[in-house]
């Protein structure tokens, strides 16, 4: 499930390494940040999705990775990229990327607070 474009956070391996090596409480805090942001993106994308039959809107899902420190928000509807990016016959009606962009500052701030706490506890 998911659309072609993916977003990768720079330094993501360092962040994941720090959260995986943190104690269980901070790792759980990181997992909560990821899950909260993924659900916020899912909700906002659904609100932004243009509706004809409702199929696209209802197909948008947030899937949390196995370790809880990653998530994918997307859809498996084949025409979703055409709606998001437009075609030569249809204007773009972005719904997923704007939802991500709206959540990004909140996600980074919350994740930064968890990482700061992890660094303080590590000494």
Short mmCIF file of C-alpha atoms in Angstrom, two decimals, residues 13-87:
data_model
loop_
_atom_site.label_atom_id
_atom_site.label_comp_id
_atom_site.label_asym_id
_atom_site.label_seq_id
_atom_site.Cartn_x
_atom_site.Cartn_y
_atom_site.Cartn_z
CA UNK A 13 19.18 6.38 10.70
CA UNK A 14 20.77 8.44 13.49
CA UNK A 15 17.34 9.24 14.92
CA UNK A 16 16.26 5.59 14.75
CA UNK A 17 19.51 4.44 16.34
CA UNK A 18 19.07 6.94 19.19
CA UNK A 19 15.48 5.89 19.82
CA UNK A 20 16.25 2.19 19.61
CA UNK A 21 19.07 2.53 22.12
CA UNK A 22 17.02 4.71 24.48
CA UNK A 23 15.28 3.18 27.42
CA UNK A 24 11.83 1.65 27.01
CA UNK A 25 10.04 4.79 28.24
CA UNK A 26 11.70 7.07 25.67
CA UNK A 27 11.37 4.49 22.90
CA UNK A 28 7.65 4.35 23.70
CA UNK A 29 7.51 8.16 23.59
CA UNK A 30 9.08 8.06 20.11
CA UNK A 31 6.56 5.45 19.01
CA UNK A 32 3.74 7.64 20.28
CA UNK A 33 5.07 10.63 18.30
CA UNK A 34 5.23 8.54 15.11
CA UNK A 35 1.76 7.04 15.57
CA UNK A 36 0.18 10.38 16.45
CA UNK A 37 1.69 12.10 13.42
CA UNK A 38 0.72 9.25 11.08
CA UNK A 39 -2.88 9.39 12.27
CA UNK A 40 -2.93 13.19 11.98
CA UNK A 41 -1.66 12.94 8.39
CA UNK A 42 -4.25 10.26 7.61
CA UNK A 43 -7.06 12.38 9.03
CA UNK A 44 -5.96 15.56 7.24
CA UNK A 45 -5.42 13.73 3.92
CA UNK A 46 -8.94 12.29 4.14
CA UNK A 47 -10.35 15.76 4.80
CA UNK A 48 -8.46 17.16 1.79
CA UNK A 49 -9.35 14.34 -0.60
CA UNK A 50 -11.78 15.32 -3.35
CA UNK A 51 -14.79 13.04 -3.26
CA UNK A 52 -16.70 11.53 -6.15
CA UNK A 53 -17.50 8.01 -4.99
CA UNK A 54 -15.58 8.14 -1.70
CA UNK A 55 -13.34 5.22 -2.70
CA UNK A 56 -10.13 7.25 -2.58
CA UNK A 57 -10.94 8.89 0.73
CA UNK A 58 -11.85 5.62 2.41
CA UNK A 59 -8.67 3.93 1.14
CA UNK A 60 -6.23 6.27 2.89
CA UNK A 61 -4.52 4.37 5.68
CA UNK A 62 -1.73 4.90 8.19
CA UNK A 63 0.36 1.80 8.71
CA UNK A 64 2.81 1.74 11.61
CA UNK A 65 6.09 -0.16 11.08
CA UNK A 66 6.94 -3.23 13.10
CA UNK A 67 9.19 -1.38 15.55
CA UNK A 68 6.69 1.46 15.90
CA UNK A 69 9.30 4.00 14.85
CA UNK A 70 8.20 4.34 11.25
CA UNK A 71 4.91 4.78 9.45
CA UNK A 72 3.51 4.94 5.94
CA UNK A 73 0.40 6.92 5.06
CA UNK A 74 -0.98 6.21 1.63
CA UNK A 75 -3.50 4.52 -0.55
CA UNK A 76 -3.53 1.60 -2.94
CA UNK A 77 -6.14 3.18 -5.23
CA UNK A 78 -4.56 3.17 -8.68
CA UNK A 79 -5.73 6.64 -9.66
CA UNK A 80 -4.52 8.39 -6.47
CA UNK A 81 -1.30 9.74 -8.08
CA UNK A 82 -3.37 11.32 -10.86
CA UNK A 83 -5.54 13.14 -8.34
CA UNK A 84 -2.52 14.20 -6.26
CA UNK A 85 -0.33 15.33 -9.16
CA UNK A 86 -2.84 15.98 -11.94
CA UNK A 87 -2.64 15.00 -15.59
#
